[in-house]
Short mmCIF file of C-alpha atoms in Angstrom, two decimals:
data_model
loop_
_atom_site.label_atom_id
_atom_site.label_comp_id
_atom_site.label_asym_id
_atom_site.label_seq_id
_atom_site.Cartn_x
_atom_site.Cartn_y
_atom_site.Cartn_z
CA SER A 210 0.00 0.00 0.00
CA GLY A 211 2.92 2.31 -0.69
CA PRO A 212 4.67 4.26 2.03
CA ALA A 213 3.08 3.24 5.27
CA ALA A 214 4.11 3.41 8.87
CA PRO A 215 3.88 0.41 11.23
CA LEU A 216 1.80 0.73 14.37
CA GLY A 217 4.42 2.95 15.96
CA PRO A 218 6.17 6.23 15.22
CA ALA A 219 8.40 4.87 12.44
CA GLY A 220 9.31 1.76 10.49
CA GLY A 221 10.30 0.16 7.18
CA GLN A 222 7.97 0.88 4.37
CA GLY A 223 8.72 -1.58 1.56
CA ARG A 224 8.46 -4.60 3.82
CA GLU A 225 5.01 -3.67 5.07
CA GLN A 226 3.85 -3.10 1.50
CA ALA A 227 4.76 -6.66 0.52
CA VAL A 228 2.98 -8.07 3.57
CA LEU A 229 -0.17 -6.02 3.06
CA GLU A 230 -0.61 -6.81 -0.60
CA THR A 231 -0.78 -10.53 0.13
CA VAL A 232 -3.78 -10.15 2.43
CA LEU A 233 -6.36 -9.29 -0.21
CA PRO A 234 -4.84 -10.43 -3.51
CA ALA A 235 -6.37 -9.15 -6.70
CA PRO A 236 -8.16 -11.70 -8.90
CA ALA A 237 -6.02 -13.22 -11.64
CA GLU A 238 -7.93 -11.51 -14.41
CA GLU A 239 -6.96 -8.12 -12.98
CA SER A 240 -3.25 -8.60 -13.58
CA ASN A 241 -3.49 -7.17 -17.10
CA GLY A 242 -5.17 -4.08 -18.53
CA THR A 243 -6.11 -0.82 -16.91
CA ASP A 244 -8.51 -0.31 -14.01
CA SER A 245 -10.86 1.73 -16.15
CA ALA A 246 -11.44 -1.24 -18.48
CA LYS A 247 -12.59 -3.54 -15.71
CA ALA A 248 -16.15 -4.14 -14.66
CA PRO A 249 -16.95 -3.14 -11.06
CA LYS A 250 -16.16 -5.97 -8.66
CA VAL A 251 -18.46 -4.91 -5.83
CA SER A 252 -22.18 -4.31 -6.26
CA CYS A 253 -22.98 -1.85 -3.49
CA GLU A 254 -26.43 -1.14 -2.18
CA GLU A 255 -26.49 2.66 -2.08
CA ARG A 256 -28.02 4.12 1.05
CA ASN A 257 -30.97 6.50 1.04
CA VAL A 258 -29.63 10.02 1.62
CA THR A 259 -33.00 11.75 1.83
CA GLY A 260 -33.00 14.19 4.73
CA ILE A 261 -29.24 14.01 5.30
CA ASP A 262 -27.70 17.48 5.10
CA ARG A 263 -24.12 16.82 6.22
CA PHE A 264 -22.03 13.97 4.89
CA THR A 265 -19.01 13.19 7.03
CA LEU A 266 -17.00 10.24 8.24
CA GLN A 267 -17.29 8.71 11.68
CA ILE A 268 -14.23 8.04 13.84
CA LEU A 269 -14.58 5.07 16.18
CA ASN A 270 -13.33 5.45 19.72
CA VAL A 271 -11.50 2.79 21.70
CA SER A 272 -14.71 1.25 23.09
CA GLN A 273 -16.52 0.98 19.75
CA ASP A 274 -16.28 -2.23 17.75
CA LEU A 275 -16.03 -1.96 13.97
CA MET A 276 -18.17 -5.07 13.54
CA GLU A 277 -21.08 -3.29 15.21
CA PHE A 278 -21.04 -0.71 12.41
CA LEU A 279 -20.92 -3.27 9.59
CA ASN A 280 -24.10 -5.16 8.76
CA PRO A 281 -23.23 -8.71 7.60
CA ASN A 282 -26.75 -9.17 6.22
CA SER A 283 -26.61 -6.21 3.83
CA SER A 284 -24.77 -5.37 0.62
CA ASP A 285 -24.08 -1.74 1.52
CA CYS A 286 -20.47 -0.63 1.26
CA THR A 287 -18.20 1.08 3.78
CA LEU A 288 -14.73 2.46 3.31
CA VAL A 289 -12.71 1.97 6.51
CA LEU A 290 -9.44 3.76 7.26
CA PHE A 291 -6.97 2.32 9.78
CA TYR A 292 -4.66 5.12 10.95
CA THR A 293 -2.60 6.31 13.91
CA PRO A 294 -2.43 9.94 15.06
CA TRP A 295 1.39 9.97 15.10
CA CYS A 296 1.83 8.63 11.54
CA ARG A 297 2.76 11.39 9.08
CA PHE A 298 1.28 9.43 6.16
CA SER A 299 -2.04 9.23 8.00
CA ALA A 300 -1.90 12.96 8.68
CA SER A 301 -1.24 13.84 5.03
CA LEU A 302 -4.10 11.55 3.93
CA ALA A 303 -6.56 13.01 6.46
CA PRO A 304 -7.97 16.02 4.52
CA HIS A 305 -8.48 13.91 1.41
CA PHE A 306 -10.28 11.17 3.33
CA ASN A 307 -12.36 13.79 5.15
CA SER A 308 -13.73 15.02 1.82
CA LEU A 309 -14.75 11.57 0.53
CA PRO A 310 -18.20 11.38 2.20
CA ARG A 311 -19.29 14.45 0.23
CA ALA A 312 -18.04 12.89 -3.00
CA PHE A 313 -19.85 9.61 -2.33
CA PRO A 314 -22.89 10.40 -0.15
CA THR A 315 -24.49 6.98 -0.77
CA LEU A 316 -21.52 5.16 0.79
CA ARG A 317 -20.39 5.09 4.42
CA PHE A 318 -16.96 6.10 5.70
CA LEU A 319 -15.36 5.07 8.99
CA ALA A 320 -11.93 5.61 10.53
CA LEU A 321 -10.29 4.05 13.57
CA ASP A 322 -7.02 4.37 15.44
CA ALA A 323 -5.32 1.05 14.69
CA SER A 324 -3.24 1.22 17.87
CA GLN A 325 -6.48 1.11 19.88
CA HIS A 326 -7.95 -1.78 17.89
CA SER A 327 -5.05 -4.24 17.68
CA SER A 328 -7.32 -7.27 17.29
CA LEU A 329 -8.78 -5.77 14.10
CA SER A 330 -5.31 -5.02 12.78
CA THR A 331 -4.43 -8.69 13.20
CA ARG A 332 -7.73 -9.88 11.76
CA PHE A 333 -7.56 -7.81 8.59
CA GLY A 334 -3.80 -7.68 8.14
CA THR A 335 -3.53 -3.95 8.68
CA VAL A 336 -0.06 -4.20 10.17
CA ALA A 337 0.91 -0.82 8.72
CA VAL A 338 -0.90 2.48 8.47
CA PRO A 339 -2.59 4.20 6.79
CA ASN A 340 -4.59 1.28 5.47
CA ILE A 341 -7.90 1.55 3.61
CA LEU A 342 -10.32 -1.35 3.14
CA LEU A 343 -13.56 -1.44 1.19
CA PHE A 344 -16.18 -3.54 2.97
CA GLN A 345 -19.39 -4.94 1.55
CA GLY A 346 -21.50 -5.76 4.57
CA ALA A 347 -18.92 -7.11 7.04
CA LYS A 348 -16.62 -8.61 4.41
CA PRO A 349 -13.46 -6.85 3.20
CA MET A 350 -13.57 -6.78 -0.60
CA ALA A 351 -10.62 -4.63 -1.68
CA ARG A 352 -7.60 -2.78 -0.35
CA PHE A 353 -6.40 0.62 -1.55
CA ASN A 354 -2.81 -0.02 -2.65
CA HIS A 355 -1.80 3.20 -4.38
CA THR A 356 1.19 5.12 -3.03
CA ASP A 357 -0.41 8.43 -4.07
CA ARG A 358 -3.18 8.93 -1.50
CA THR A 359 -5.21 11.87 -2.78
CA LEU A 360 -8.88 12.63 -3.28
CA GLU A 361 -8.56 11.86 -6.98
CA THR A 362 -6.86 8.47 -6.56
CA LEU A 363 -9.36 7.54 -3.83
CA LYS A 364 -12.26 8.50 -6.09
CA ASP A 365 -10.79 6.40 -8.90
CA PHE A 366 -10.36 3.44 -6.54
CA ILE A 367 -13.98 3.59 -5.37
CA PHE A 368 -15.29 4.00 -8.92
CA ASN A 369 -13.20 1.11 -10.25
CA GLN A 370 -14.39 -1.15 -7.42
CA THR A 371 -18.06 -0.18 -7.25
CA GLY A 372 -18.94 1.65 -10.45
CA ILE A 373 -20.28 4.54 -8.37
CA GLU A 374 -19.23 7.93 -9.73
CA ALA A 375 -18.06 10.71 -7.43
CA LYS A 376 -19.75 14.09 -7.38
CA SER A 377 -17.70 16.28 -9.69
CA ASP A 378 -17.88 19.45 -7.60
CA VAL A 379 -16.19 18.04 -4.48
CA ALA A 380 -12.70 19.28 -3.59
CA VAL A 381 -10.53 19.33 -0.47
CA THR A 382 -11.43 22.39 1.61
CA GLU A 383 -10.03 24.21 4.63
CA GLU A 384 -12.62 22.41 6.76
CA ASP A 385 -11.24 19.06 5.60
CA TRP A 386 -7.81 20.03 6.91
CA GLU A 387 -9.34 20.71 10.32
CA GLY A 388 -11.19 17.42 10.75
CA PRO A 389 -12.81 15.19 11.73
CA LEU A 390 -9.71 13.12 10.93
CA PRO A 391 -6.67 15.01 12.29
CA SER A 392 -4.17 16.32 9.74
CA VAL A 393 -1.75 17.43 12.47
CA LEU A 394 0.55 14.87 14.03
CA THR A 395 -0.16 14.02 17.65
CA LYS A 396 2.76 13.41 19.95
CA GLY A 397 1.48 10.54 21.98
CA ILE A 398 2.89 7.62 23.92
CA ASP A 399 3.49 4.45 21.96
CA TRP A 400 2.12 2.12 24.63
CA LEU A 401 3.13 -1.02 22.76
CA LEU A 402 6.75 0.12 22.56
CA LEU A 403 6.71 1.24 26.19
CA PHE A 404 5.32 -2.11 27.33
CA SER A 405 7.97 -3.95 25.30
CA LEU A 406 10.77 -1.89 26.89
CA LEU A 407 9.40 -2.44 30.39
CA PHE A 408 9.09 -6.17 29.76
CA LEU A 409 12.67 -6.32 28.46
CA ALA A 410 13.99 -4.37 31.46
CA SER A 411 12.10 -6.64 33.88
CA PHE A 412 13.47 -9.74 32.16
CA VAL A 413 17.06 -8.44 32.35
CA MET A 414 16.68 -7.64 36.05
CA TYR A 415 15.15 -11.05 36.73
CA ALA A 416 17.93 -12.82 34.81
CA THR A 417 20.59 -10.83 36.71
CA VAL A 418 19.10 -11.70 40.09
CA ARG A 419 18.78 -15.38 39.17
CA THR A 420 22.38 -15.47 37.96
CA GLU A 421 23.65 -13.99 41.23
CA SER A 422 21.57 -16.49 43.23
CA ILE A 423 22.97 -19.42 41.28
CA ARG A 424 26.55 -18.20 41.78
CA TRP A 425 26.08 -18.29 45.57
CA LEU A 426 24.74 -21.83 45.36
CA ILE A 427 27.73 -23.14 43.38
CA PRO A 428 30.43 -24.62 45.71
CA GLY A 429 33.51 -22.41 45.89
CA GLN A 430 31.75 -19.31 44.59
CA GLU A 431 30.90 -18.04 48.08
CA HIS A 432 34.55 -18.24 49.19
CA GLU A 433 35.64 -16.49 46.04
CA HIS A 434 33.33 -13.56 46.85
CA GLN A 435 34.58 -13.41 50.47
CA GLU A 436 38.15 -13.13 49.33
#
């Protein structure tokens, strides 16, 4: 999926791309030709937008489960973004993703902090961020794999997958840079890295104490220390 950061402040990019692209492989017939020549793969049930004045994406908090927002018994489509607030690629994508609901009002758009939903990251192979999946019902159907993450490439991706055309008058605005998805990096604590460091430090201390205890139990070692 192009330059992407692991679930932490930094990491290798090419390696994650290779891993991610094996999760949802493209059908064999898609290996040749251009995207525009392909028939839409996903037949989305477009939602009724009557009475809806504002089209925006919803960001899930740590207590909300993605599966509760995806209806397995329907054929409606949802574009889900996995991001982290400290990833610069996520931040640069944010204003473009914020504008998508206006371009495709009949589709749904969700975003979640992947570091707060680690089980989902494992389940759907979103080991690097930003990561965008197109769901039909509760089933992931396609992954956005372009390195150029802009409104135009996102619109092309959705059209090629669903056949639904974007509204032509939608562009990234100042409001999109402000939210709801943050376009400014957040300096937060990487809890996973912190936990790993604490675990390593605890293990080293435990090993040191055990080693000293064993030395006192070995005959001759006690006298050596007394001398």
